[in-house]
Amino acid sequence: MIKPEFVFLVLWGGLLVCAFLWFFAVGWVNASTHKAKRNVKLWNTMLFFFCPISLIVYLPFLIKGKKNIGDNPAQNLELFKHRGEPLLSHQYEEQESLASVRDLLTQALDNQSTDIHLEPKGDLLSSRFRIDGLLHDGPVFPHRAGLPIVSAFKVLAHINIAEKRKAQDGSFTAKIAGRTVNFRVSTTSSFYGETMVIRILDSENGLINLGDLGLLPENKEKCSGLLSRSHGMILVVGPSANGKTTTLYAILNEINIGEKNIISIEDPVEYEIPNVTQIPINPKAGVDFAGSLRSILRQDPDVIMVGEIRDAETAEMAFRSSLTGHLVLSTLHTTEAAGAITRLMDMRLEPYLISSSLIGVLAQRLVRVLCSNCKIPSMSYHPDELSEKGLHLEEEDTLYEPVGCERCRQTGYKSRVGIFELLIMDKEIKDLVSKKASTEDIFTQAREKGMTTMKEDGWQKVKQGITTVAEVERVLL
């Protein structure tokens, strides 16, 4: 595609040549008419000469304006290429603040952050980066520079910059360091001013395969068995920010072999998946989970993914869809696999609908992985204390502890991995659900059938040298 700057440059050069040709041509005519003693003045020639010259002088300013102003401000994010080049210069004048916008995003990507937090604190604007699930302090800006930074992100995300009291959401896309990254922006008011959280959706790091989640071999085999079924409901449960959506995407990658019509309903669409029809939720336009479910059932789907079950209407529609010959995937906010069934009953879903539709529940947490560059064998643990916690060590087992180096930013950890428990709905558990049994009874029955708990999964990863006892206890307490 030809760039507008190239077109303007060609026009500018062409006008320059035409202007001088016009000047010499009219000058020659003026000299000829002067010899013929006709009444033609030189200023008439200069009048025609200065018109194109004026346009030539104006064109460079026009080119600069076209470069910095566009219909989509996110497309003009050129400041990632050159440090001194301003972003949206028609909106903001302080080069220091604009450079800070670039530095925040590039620093977050370099550290593989998932979120950027901008928080006003009195006369300062503090920034923090969420890395491997924990927040780390970032640069602090004075109030004078902080306001343009927040406003720049709001303009990029197509958020009303004049509204500072109501919560707002938006998104934008930018090309940084040669790769395209999506950003989700959320703002809300606080005591000291407007607080902003920027979620980073990097497709290069976000889409993974089912085998990369950290499932134990037996759980991966059971999960693959569930995904091979033609119908039924599979739930992925856990607290917020514990990788439930990532697991759903990994499942879609596993079954996306081109032979099935896969449709997803998401709020919002975080990553684009080939051969999957992805529908974004838009409440302002009347597009919600329940309504979208009704419409896509007429689209001949084989697999349906519902981003999240938030209310009873969506839950009932999703479970009834699984009864009509569709494999349905979704997420729910509960702390354990057995608790998902109780949560569905609290949403007034009939027990018979749960027992006849639900085929499996995968609960998960994310623990930090020890940095392979600096971890060292641990000599500070006591086997008797670990045995009381359920971690039984053999003589050949070696536990490791974090140290910290430049590669892991002195934290001792680098990236995260999941710990899981997979509840399979067999006949005994379905009978308990039909009788409205408690979470404890369902959990006990699942344990008798061989379900591995998240803590046991975590202990196995500790024995493998992947993480630490303290890390497993941190995420499960």
CSV table of C-alpha atoms in Angstrom, one decimal:
chain,number,residue,atom,x,y,z
A,1,MET,CA,0.0,0.0,0.0
A,2,ILE,CA,1.3,3.5,-1.0
A,3,LYS,CA,1.9,5.7,2.1
A,4,PRO,CA,0.2,9.1,2.1
A,5,GLU,CA,3.6,10.7,2.9
A,6,PHE,CA,5.0,9.4,-0.4
A,7,VAL,CA,2.0,10.8,-2.4
A,8,PHE,CA,2.5,14.2,-0.8
A,9,LEU,CA,6.2,14.1,-1.5
A,10,VAL,CA,5.6,13.4,-5.2
A,11,LEU,CA,3.0,16.2,-5.4
A,12,TRP,CA,5.3,18.6,-3.7
A,13,GLY,CA,8.2,17.8,-6.1
A,14,GLY,CA,5.9,18.0,-9.1
A,15,LEU,CA,4.5,21.4,-8.1
A,16,LEU,CA,8.0,22.7,-7.6
A,17,VAL,CA,9.0,21.7,-11.1
A,18,CYS,CA,5.8,23.0,-12.6
A,19,ALA,CA,6.2,26.3,-10.7
A,20,PHE,CA,9.7,27.0,-12.2
A,21,LEU,CA,8.6,25.9,-15.7
A,22,TRP,CA,5.6,28.2,-15.4
A,23,PHE,CA,7.9,31.1,-14.3
A,24,PHE,CA,10.3,30.7,-17.2
A,25,ALA,CA,7.5,30.2,-19.7
A,26,VAL,CA,5.5,33.2,-18.7
A,27,GLY,CA,8.8,35.2,-18.4
A,28,TRP,CA,9.6,34.3,-22.0
A,29,VAL,CA,6.1,35.4,-23.1
A,30,ASN,CA,6.5,38.6,-21.2
A,31,ALA,CA,9.8,39.4,-22.9
A,32,SER,CA,8.4,38.6,-26.3
A,33,THR,CA,5.4,40.8,-25.8
A,34,HIS,CA,7.6,43.6,-24.4
A,35,LYS,CA,9.6,43.5,-27.7
A,36,ALA,CA,6.4,43.7,-29.6
A,37,LYS,CA,5.5,46.8,-27.5
A,38,ARG,CA,2.4,45.2,-25.9
A,39,ASN,CA,1.2,46.3,-22.5
A,40,VAL,CA,2.1,43.2,-20.3
A,41,LYS,CA,3.7,43.8,-16.9
A,42,LEU,CA,6.1,41.5,-15.1
A,43,TRP,CA,4.0,41.5,-11.9
A,44,ASN,CA,1.4,39.5,-13.7
A,45,THR,CA,3.9,36.8,-14.2
A,46,MET,CA,5.0,37.0,-10.6
A,47,LEU,CA,1.4,36.7,-9.5
A,48,PHE,CA,1.0,33.3,-11.3
A,49,PHE,CA,4.4,32.3,-9.9
A,50,PHE,CA,3.7,32.9,-6.3
A,51,CYS,CA,0.5,30.9,-6.2
A,52,PRO,CA,2.1,27.5,-6.7
A,53,ILE,CA,5.1,28.7,-4.6
A,54,SER,CA,2.6,29.3,-1.7
A,55,LEU,CA,1.2,25.9,-2.0
A,56,ILE,CA,4.6,24.3,-2.0
A,57,VAL,CA,5.5,26.1,1.2
A,58,TYR,CA,2.2,24.9,2.8
A,59,LEU,CA,2.6,21.3,1.8
A,60,PRO,CA,5.2,20.3,4.4
A,61,PHE,CA,2.9,21.5,7.2
A,62,LEU,CA,0.1,19.5,5.6
A,63,ILE,CA,2.2,16.4,5.5
A,64,LYS,CA,3.1,16.8,9.2
A,65,GLY,CA,-0.5,17.2,10.1
A,66,LYS,CA,-1.5,14.1,8.2
A,67,LYS,CA,1.1,12.1,10.0
A,68,ASN,CA,0.0,13.0,13.5
A,69,ILE,CA,-3.8,13.2,13.0
A,70,GLY,CA,-6.0,10.4,11.9
A,71,ASP,CA,-9.4,8.8,12.3
A,72,ASN,CA,-7.8,6.2,14.6
A,73,PRO,CA,-5.4,7.7,17.1
A,74,ALA,CA,-3.9,4.2,17.9
A,75,GLN,CA,-2.7,3.9,14.3
A,76,ASN,CA,-0.6,7.1,14.9
A,77,LEU,CA,1.5,5.5,17.7
A,78,GLU,CA,4.8,6.3,16.0
A,79,LEU,CA,6.6,7.3,19.1
A,80,PHE,CA,7.7,3.6,19.6
A,81,LYS,CA,10.0,4.0,16.6
A,82,HIS,CA,11.7,7.3,17.5
A,83,ARG,CA,12.1,8.5,21.0
A,84,GLY,CA,11.6,12.2,20.2
A,85,GLU,CA,8.6,11.9,18.0
A,86,PRO,CA,5.4,13.0,19.6
A,87,LEU,CA,2.1,11.1,19.8
A,88,LEU,CA,-1.1,13.1,19.2
A,89,SER,CA,0.7,16.4,19.2
A,90,HIS,CA,-2.5,18.2,18.5
A,91,GLN,CA,-3.8,17.1,21.9
A,92,TYR,CA,-0.7,17.4,24.1
A,93,GLU,CA,2.3,19.6,24.2
A,94,GLU,CA,4.6,18.1,26.8
A,95,GLN,CA,7.1,15.9,25.1
A,96,GLU,CA,8.2,14.4,28.5
A,97,SER,CA,4.7,13.1,29.2
A,98,LEU,CA,4.4,11.6,25.7
A,99,ALA,CA,7.7,9.9,26.1
A,100,SER,CA,6.5,8.5,29.4
A,101,VAL,CA,3.5,6.9,27.6
A,102,ARG,CA,5.9,5.1,25.3
A,103,ASP,CA,8.2,4.1,28.1
A,104,LEU,CA,5.4,2.6,30.2
A,105,LEU,CA,4.2,0.4,27.4
A,106,THR,CA,7.6,-0.8,26.3
A,107,GLN,CA,8.7,-1.4,29.9
A,108,ALA,CA,5.6,-3.5,30.5
A,109,LEU,CA,6.1,-5.6,27.4
A,110,ASP,CA,9.8,-6.1,28.2
A,111,ASN,CA,8.9,-7.4,31.6
A,112,GLN,CA,6.1,-9.6,30.3
A,113,SER,CA,3.6,-7.7,32.4
A,114,THR,CA,-0.1,-8.5,32.2
A,115,ASP,CA,-1.4,-5.1,33.6
A,116,ILE,CA,-0.3,-1.6,34.1
A,117,HIS,CA,-1.8,0.3,37.1
A,118,LEU,CA,-1.8,4.1,37.1
A,119,GLU,CA,-2.9,5.4,40.5
A,120,PRO,CA,-3.0,9.1,41.7
A,121,LYS,CA,-1.4,9.6,45.2
A,122,GLY,CA,-1.8,13.2,46.2
A,123,ASP,CA,0.4,15.3,43.9
A,124,LEU,CA,1.9,12.2,42.2
A,125,LEU,CA,0.8,9.6,39.7
A,126,SER,CA,2.3,6.2,40.6
A,127,SER,CA,2.6,3.3,38.2
A,128,ARG,CA,2.8,-0.4,39.0
A,129,PHE,CA,3.3,-3.5,36.8
A,130,ARG,CA,1.6,-6.8,37.4
A,131,ILE,CA,4.3,-9.4,36.7
A,132,ASP,CA,3.7,-13.1,37.3
A,133,GLY,CA,0.6,-12.2,39.3
A,134,LEU,CA,2.2,-9.7,41.7
A,135,LEU,CA,2.4,-6.0,41.5
A,136,HIS,CA,5.8,-4.3,41.2
A,137,ASP,CA,6.5,-0.5,41.6
A,138,GLY,CA,7.1,1.4,38.4
A,139,PRO,CA,8.0,5.1,37.6
A,140,VAL,CA,6.3,7.9,39.6
A,141,PHE,CA,5.3,11.1,37.8
A,142,PRO,CA,4.4,14.5,39.1
A,143,HIS,CA,0.8,15.6,38.9
A,144,ARG,CA,1.6,18.0,36.0
A,145,ALA,CA,2.9,15.1,33.8
A,146,GLY,CA,0.4,12.5,35.2
A,147,LEU,CA,-2.7,14.1,33.7
A,148,PRO,CA,-1.5,14.1,30.1
A,149,ILE,CA,-0.4,10.5,30.5
A,150,VAL,CA,-3.9,9.4,31.6
A,151,SER,CA,-5.5,11.6,28.9
A,152,ALA,CA,-3.3,10.1,26.2
A,153,PHE,CA,-4.4,6.5,27.1
A,154,LYS,CA,-8.0,7.6,27.2
A,155,VAL,CA,-7.8,9.1,23.7
A,156,LEU,CA,-6.1,6.0,22.4
A,157,ALA,CA,-8.9,3.8,23.9
A,158,HIS,CA,-11.6,6.1,22.5
A,159,ILE,CA,-12.7,7.1,26.0
A,160,ASN,CA,-14.3,10.4,26.9
A,161,ILE,CA,-11.4,12.5,28.3
A,162,ALA,CA,-13.8,15.0,29.9
A,163,GLU,CA,-15.5,12.3,32.0
A,164,LYS,CA,-13.6,11.7,35.2
A,165,ARG,CA,-16.3,10.6,37.6
A,166,LYS,CA,-17.9,7.6,35.9
A,167,ALA,CA,-16.1,4.3,35.2
A,168,GLN,CA,-15.2,3.8,31.5
A,169,ASP,CA,-13.8,1.1,29.4
A,170,GLY,CA,-12.1,1.1,26.0
A,171,SER,CA,-9.4,-0.6,24.0
A,172,PHE,CA,-6.8,0.1,21.4
A,173,THR,CA,-4.2,-1.7,19.3
A,174,ALA,CA,-0.6,-0.7,18.7
A,175,LYS,CA,2.4,-2.1,16.9
A,176,ILE,CA,5.3,-2.2,19.3
A,177,ALA,CA,8.8,-3.6,18.6
A,178,GLY,CA,7.5,-5.3,15.4
A,179,ARG,CA,4.5,-7.0,16.9
A,180,THR,CA,0.9,-6.0,17.3
A,181,VAL,CA,-0.4,-5.8,20.8
A,182,ASN,CA,-3.9,-5.2,22.1
A,183,PHE,CA,-4.6,-3.1,25.2
A,184,ARG,CA,-7.8,-3.0,27.3
A,185,VAL,CA,-8.3,0.2,29.3
A,186,SER,CA,-10.4,0.6,32.4
A,187,THR,CA,-10.9,3.8,34.4
A,188,THR,CA,-12.6,4.6,37.7
A,189,SER,CA,-12.7,7.5,40.1
A,190,SER,CA,-10.9,7.4,43.4
A,191,PHE,CA,-10.3,9.8,46.3
A,192,TYR,CA,-7.3,11.5,44.7
A,193,GLY,CA,-8.5,11.3,41.1
A,194,GLU,CA,-8.9,8.9,38.2
A,195,THR,CA,-7.4,5.4,38.5
A,196,MET,CA,-6.5,3.5,35.3
A,197,VAL,CA,-5.7,-0.1,34.6
A,198,ILE,CA,-4.4,-1.2,31.2
A,199,ARG,CA,-4.6,-4.9,30.5
A,200,ILE,CA,-2.0,-6.1,28.0
A,201,LEU,CA,-3.2,-8.8,25.6
A,202,ASP,CA,-0.1,-10.0,23.8
A,203,SER,CA,-1.0,-12.7,21.3
A,204,GLU,CA,2.5,-14.0,21.2
A,205,ASN,CA,2.4,-14.9,24.9
A,206,GLY,CA,-1.3,-15.4,25.4
A,207,LEU,CA,-2.2,-18.3,23.1
A,208,ILE,CA,-0.7,-21.6,24.3
A,209,ASN,CA,-1.5,-25.3,23.7
A,210,LEU,CA,-3.2,-27.6,26.2
A,211,GLY,CA,0.0,-29.4,26.9
A,212,ASP,CA,1.7,-26.2,28.0
A,213,LEU,CA,-0.8,-25.4,30.8
A,214,GLY,CA,0.9,-27.7,33.4
A,215,LEU,CA,-1.7,-30.4,33.6
A,216,LEU,CA,-0.5,-33.7,35.2
A,217,PRO,CA,-0.4,-36.5,32.6
A,218,GLU,CA,-3.4,-38.2,34.1
A,219,ASN,CA,-5.4,-35.0,34.2
A,220,LYS,CA,-4.5,-34.2,30.6
A,221,GLU,CA,-5.6,-37.6,29.5
A,222,LYS,CA,-9.0,-37.2,31.3
A,223,CYS,CA,-9.4,-33.7,29.8
A,224,SER,CA,-8.7,-35.0,26.3
A,225,GLY,CA,-11.4,-37.6,26.9
A,226,LEU,CA,-13.9,-34.9,27.8
A,227,LEU,CA,-13.1,-32.8,24.8
A,228,SER,CA,-13.7,-35.8,22.5
A,229,ARG,CA,-17.3,-35.9,23.5
A,230,SER,CA,-19.9,-34.5,21.1
A,231,HIS,CA,-22.0,-32.8,23.8
A,232,GLY,CA,-22.0,-31.8,27.4
A,233,MET,CA,-20.9,-28.9,29.6
A,234,ILE,CA,-17.3,-28.3,30.7
A,235,LEU,CA,-16.6,-25.6,33.3
A,236,VAL,CA,-13.2,-24.0,34.1
A,237,VAL,CA,-13.4,-22.4,37.6
A,238,GLY,CA,-11.2,-20.3,39.8
A,239,PRO,CA,-10.8,-16.8,41.1
A,240,SER,CA,-10.2,-13.8,38.8
A,241,ALA,CA,-6.8,-13.4,37.1
A,242,ASN,CA,-5.9,-17.1,37.5
A,243,GLY,CA,-5.8,-18.0,33.8
A,244,LYS,CA,-9.3,-19.4,33.2
A,245,THR,CA,-9.6,-17.6,29.8
A,246,THR,CA,-6.1,-18.8,28.8
A,247,THR,CA,-7.2,-22.4,29.6
A,248,LEU,CA,-10.3,-22.0,27.4
A,249,TYR,CA,-8.2,-20.7,24.5
A,250,ALA,CA,-5.9,-23.7,24.9
A,251,ILE,CA,-8.9,-26.0,24.8
A,252,LEU,CA,-10.1,-24.3,21.6
A,253,ASN,CA,-6.7,-24.7,20.1
A,254,GLU,CA,-6.8,-28.4,21.0
A,255,ILE,CA,-10.1,-29.1,19.2
A,256,ASN,CA,-9.8,-26.5,16.4
A,257,ILE,CA,-8.9,-29.0,13.7
A,258,GLY,CA,-11.1,-27.5,10.9
A,259,GLU,CA,-13.8,-30.2,11.1
A,260,LYS,CA,-16.0,-28.5,13.7
A,261,ASN,CA,-17.9,-25.2,13.7
A,262,ILE,CA,-16.7,-23.4,16.8
A,263,ILE,CA,-18.4,-20.2,18.0
A,264,SER,CA,-17.4,-18.2,21.0
A,265,ILE,CA,-19.1,-15.4,22.9
A,266,GLU,CA,-16.6,-13.2,24.7
A,267,ASP,CA,-16.4,-10.0,26.8
A,268,PRO,CA,-14.2,-8.9,25.2
A,269,VAL,CA,-12.4,-10.9,22.5
A,270,GLU,CA,-8.9,-11.1,23.9
A,271,TYR,CA,-7.1,-13.1,21.1
A,272,GLU,CA,-8.1,-13.9,17.6
A,273,ILE,CA,-8.2,-17.7,16.8
A,274,PRO,CA,-8.3,-18.9,13.2
A,275,ASN,CA,-11.4,-20.8,12.1
A,276,VAL,CA,-13.3,-19.7,15.2
A,277,THR,CA,-16.3,-17.3,15.0
A,278,GLN,CA,-15.8,-14.9,17.9
A,279,ILE,CA,-18.7,-12.7,19.0
A,280,PRO,CA,-17.9,-9.7,21.3
A,281,ILE,CA,-20.4,-8.7,23.9
A,282,ASN,CA,-21.8,-5.2,23.5
A,283,PRO,CA,-24.4,-4.3,26.1
A,284,LYS,CA,-25.0,-0.9,24.6
A,285,ALA,CA,-26.1,-2.6,21.4
A,286,GLY,CA,-28.2,-5.2,23.3
A,287,VAL,CA,-25.7,-8.0,22.6
A,288,ASP,CA,-25.3,-10.1,25.8
A,289,PHE,CA,-24.4,-13.7,26.6
A,290,ALA,CA,-28.0,-15.0,26.9
A,291,GLY,CA,-29.2,-13.3,23.7
A,292,SER,CA,-26.1,-14.3,21.7
A,293,LEU,CA,-26.6,-17.9,22.8
A,294,ARG,CA,-30.1,-18.0,21.5
A,295,SER,CA,-29.0,-16.7,18.1
A,296,ILE,CA,-25.9,-18.9,17.6
A,297,LEU,CA,-27.9,-22.0,18.1
A,298,ARG,CA,-29.3,-21.3,14.6
A,299,GLN,CA,-25.7,-21.1,13.2
A,300,ASP,CA,-25.2,-24.9,13.3
A,301,PRO,CA,-22.4,-24.9,15.9
A,302,ASP,CA,-20.5,-28.0,17.1
A,303,VAL,CA,-18.7,-26.3,20.0
A,304,ILE,CA,-19.8,-23.2,21.9
A,305,MET,CA,-17.6,-21.2,24.2
A,306,VAL,CA,-19.3,-18.8,26.6
A,307,GLY,CA,-16.7,-16.5,28.1
A,308,GLU,CA,-18.3,-16.4,31.6
A,309,ILE,CA,-21.5,-17.5,33.3
A,310,ARG,CA,-22.6,-14.4,35.2
A,311,ASP,CA,-26.3,-14.9,35.8
A,312,ALA,CA,-29.0,-17.5,36.0
A,313,GLU,CA,-30.3,-16.8,32.5
A,314,THR,CA,-27.0,-17.3,30.9
A,315,ALA,CA,-26.4,-20.5,33.0
A,316,GLU,CA,-29.7,-22.0,32.0
A,317,MET,CA,-29.2,-21.2,28.3
A,318,ALA,CA,-25.7,-22.6,28.3
A,319,PHE,CA,-26.7,-25.9,30.0
A,320,ARG,CA,-29.7,-26.4,27.8
A,321,SER,CA,-27.5,-25.8,24.8
A,322,SER,CA,-25.3,-28.7,25.9
A,323,LEU,CA,-28.4,-30.9,26.0
A,324,THR,CA,-29.2,-30.3,22.3
A,325,GLY,CA,-26.0,-31.9,21.0
A,326,HIS,CA,-23.4,-29.2,21.5
A,327,LEU,CA,-20.1,-29.2,23.5
A,328,VAL,CA,-20.3,-26.1,25.6
A,329,LEU,CA,-17.3,-24.5,27.4
A,330,SER,CA,-17.5,-21.7,30.0
A,331,THR,CA,-16.0,-20.3,33.2
A,332,LEU,CA,-17.3,-19.7,36.7
A,333,HIS,CA,-16.0,-17.9,39.7
A,334,THR,CA,-15.6,-20.5,42.5
A,335,THR,CA,-12.6,-21.6,44.6
A,336,GLU,CA,-12.8,-25.4,44.0
A,337,ALA,CA,-14.3,-27.9,41.5
A,338,ALA,CA,-16.9,-29.3,43.8
A,339,GLY,CA,-18.0,-25.8,44.8
A,340,ALA,CA,-19.0,-25.1,41.2
A,341,ILE,CA,-22.0,-27.4,41.5
A,342,THR,CA,-23.2,-25.6,44.7
A,343,ARG,CA,-22.7,-22.3,43.0
A,344,LEU,CA,-24.9,-23.4,40.1
A,345,MET,CA,-27.6,-24.4,42.5
A,346,ASP,CA,-27.3,-21.0,44.2
A,347,MET,CA,-28.1,-19.5,40.8
A,348,ARG,CA,-31.3,-21.6,40.9
A,349,LEU,CA,-30.3,-24.0,38.3
A,350,GLU,CA,-32.3,-27.2,38.6
A,351,PRO,CA,-30.3,-30.2,39.9
A,352,TYR,CA,-31.6,-32.4,37.1
A,353,LEU,CA,-30.3,-29.9,34.5
A,354,ILE,CA,-26.8,-29.9,36.1
A,355,SER,CA,-26.5,-33.7,36.5
A,356,SER,CA,-27.7,-34.3,32.9
A,357,SER,CA,-25.5,-31.6,31.3
A,358,LEU,CA,-22.3,-31.2,33.3
A,359,ILE,CA,-19.5,-33.6,32.3
A,360,GLY,CA,-16.5,-32.1,34.0
A,361,VAL,CA,-15.2,-29.2,36.1
A,362,LEU,CA,-11.6,-28.0,36.0
A,363,ALA,CA,-10.5,-25.8,38.9
A,364,GLN,CA,-7.1,-24.0,38.7
A,365,ARG,CA,-4.7,-21.6,40.3
A,366,LEU,CA,-1.5,-20.1,39.0
A,367,VAL,CA,1.9,-20.5,40.8
A,368,ARG,CA,5.1,-18.8,40.0
A,369,VAL,CA,7.9,-20.9,38.4
A,370,LEU,CA,11.4,-20.9,39.9
A,371,CYS,CA,13.9,-19.1,37.7
A,372,SER,CA,16.1,-21.9,36.2
A,373,ASN,CA,19.0,-19.5,36.0
A,374,CYS,CA,19.4,-18.9,39.7
A,375,LYS,CA,17.4,-21.4,41.8
A,376,ILE,CA,19.5,-23.4,44.3
A,377,PRO,CA,18.8,-26.6,46.4
A,378,SER,CA,17.0,-25.7,49.6
A,379,MET,CA,18.4,-26.9,52.9
A,380,SER,CA,16.0,-25.1,55.2
A,381,TYR,CA,13.0,-27.4,55.1
A,382,HIS,CA,11.9,-30.0,57.7
A,383,PRO,CA,10.5,-33.2,56.3
A,384,ASP,CA,8.3,-33.8,59.3
A,385,GLU,CA,6.6,-30.4,58.9
A,386,LEU,CA,6.2,-31.0,55.2
A,387,SER,CA,4.6,-34.4,55.8
A,388,GLU,CA,2.0,-32.8,58.1
A,389,LYS,CA,1.1,-30.5,55.1
A,390,GLY,CA,0.7,-33.5,52.8
A,391,LEU,CA,4.1,-33.3,51.1
A,392,HIS,CA,5.9,-36.6,51.5
A,393,LEU,CA,9.4,-36.6,50.2
A,394,GLU,CA,11.6,-39.5,49.1
A,395,GLU,CA,15.3,-39.7,49.5
A,396,GLU,CA,15.9,-38.7,45.8
A,397,ASP,CA,13.6,-35.7,46.0
A,398,THR,CA,15.3,-32.2,46.0
A,399,LEU,CA,13.5,-29.0,46.9
A,400,TYR,CA,14.7,-25.7,45.5
A,401,GLU,CA,14.4,-22.1,46.7
A,402,PRO,CA,14.6,-18.7,44.8
A,403,VAL,CA,17.7,-16.5,44.8
A,404,GLY,CA,17.2,-13.7,42.3
A,405,CYS,CA,19.2,-12.6,39.2
A,406,GLU,CA,18.9,-10.1,36.4
A,407,ARG,CA,16.9,-12.5,34.2
A,408,CYS,CA,14.1,-12.8,36.8
A,409,ARG,CA,14.4,-9.2,38.0
A,410,GLN,CA,15.8,-10.3,41.4
A,411,THR,CA,12.5,-12.1,42.3
A,412,GLY,CA,13.7,-15.7,41.9
A,413,TYR,CA,10.7,-16.5,39.7
A,414,LYS,CA,10.1,-16.4,36.0
A,415,SER,CA,6.6,-17.0,34.5
A,416,ARG,CA,3.7,-19.0,35.9
A,417,VAL,CA,2.2,-22.5,35.6
A,418,GLY,CA,-1.2,-23.9,36.6
A,419,ILE,CA,-2.1,-26.3,39.3
A,420,PHE,CA,-5.4,-28.1,38.7
A,421,GLU,CA,-8.1,-30.4,40.0
A,422,LEU,CA,-10.4,-32.1,37.6
A,423,LEU,CA,-13.8,-33.4,38.7
A,424,ILE,CA,-15.4,-35.9,36.4
A,425,MET,CA,-19.1,-36.3,36.6
A,426,ASP,CA,-19.7,-40.0,37.0
A,427,LYS,CA,-22.9,-41.7,38.1
A,428,GLU,CA,-22.3,-41.5,41.8
A,429,ILE,CA,-21.6,-37.7,41.7
A,430,LYS,CA,-24.7,-37.2,39.5
A,431,ASP,CA,-26.8,-39.0,42.0
A,432,LEU,CA,-25.4,-36.7,44.8
A,433,VAL,CA,-26.2,-33.6,42.6
A,434,SER,CA,-29.8,-34.8,42.1
A,435,LYS,CA,-30.1,-35.1,45.9
A,436,LYS,CA,-28.7,-31.6,46.3
A,437,ALA,CA,-25.8,-32.9,48.3
A,438,SER,CA,-23.3,-30.4,49.9
A,439,THR,CA,-20.0,-29.4,48.5
A,440,GLU,CA,-18.2,-31.6,51.1
A,441,ASP,CA,-20.1,-34.7,50.1
A,442,ILE,CA,-19.4,-34.1,46.4
A,443,PHE,CA,-15.7,-33.5,47.2
A,444,THR,CA,-15.4,-36.6,49.3
A,445,GLN,CA,-17.0,-38.7,46.5
A,446,ALA,CA,-14.7,-37.2,43.9
A,447,ARG,CA,-11.6,-38.0,46.1
A,448,GLU,CA,-12.7,-41.6,46.4
A,449,LYS,CA,-12.8,-41.8,42.6
A,450,GLY,CA,-9.2,-40.6,42.4
A,451,MET,CA,-9.5,-36.8,41.9
A,452,THR,CA,-6.1,-35.1,42.5
A,453,THR,CA,-6.6,-31.8,44.4
A,454,MET,CA,-4.9,-28.6,43.5
A,455,LYS,CA,-2.7,-28.9,46.6
A,456,GLU,CA,-1.5,-32.4,45.6
A,457,ASP,CA,-0.8,-31.1,42.1
A,458,GLY,CA,1.2,-28.2,43.6
A,459,TRP,CA,3.2,-30.6,45.8
A,460,GLN,CA,4.1,-32.7,42.7
A,461,LYS,CA,5.4,-29.5,41.0
A,462,VAL,CA,7.4,-28.7,44.2
A,463,LYS,CA,9.0,-32.2,44.1
A,464,GLN,CA,9.8,-31.6,40.4
A,465,GLY,CA,11.7,-28.4,41.2
A,466,ILE,CA,9.2,-26.2,39.3
A,467,THR,CA,7.9,-24.1,42.3
A,468,THR,CA,8.2,-23.8,46.1
A,469,VAL,CA,6.2,-24.8,49.1
A,470,ALA,CA,5.7,-21.1,50.0
A,471,GLU,CA,4.3,-20.4,46.6
A,472,VAL,CA,1.8,-23.2,46.6
A,473,GLU,CA,0.6,-22.1,50.1
A,474,ARG,CA,0.4,-18.5,49.0
A,475,VAL,CA,-2.1,-19.2,46.2
A,476,LEU,CA,-4.2,-21.7,48.0
A,477,LEU,CA,-4.7,-20.0,51.4
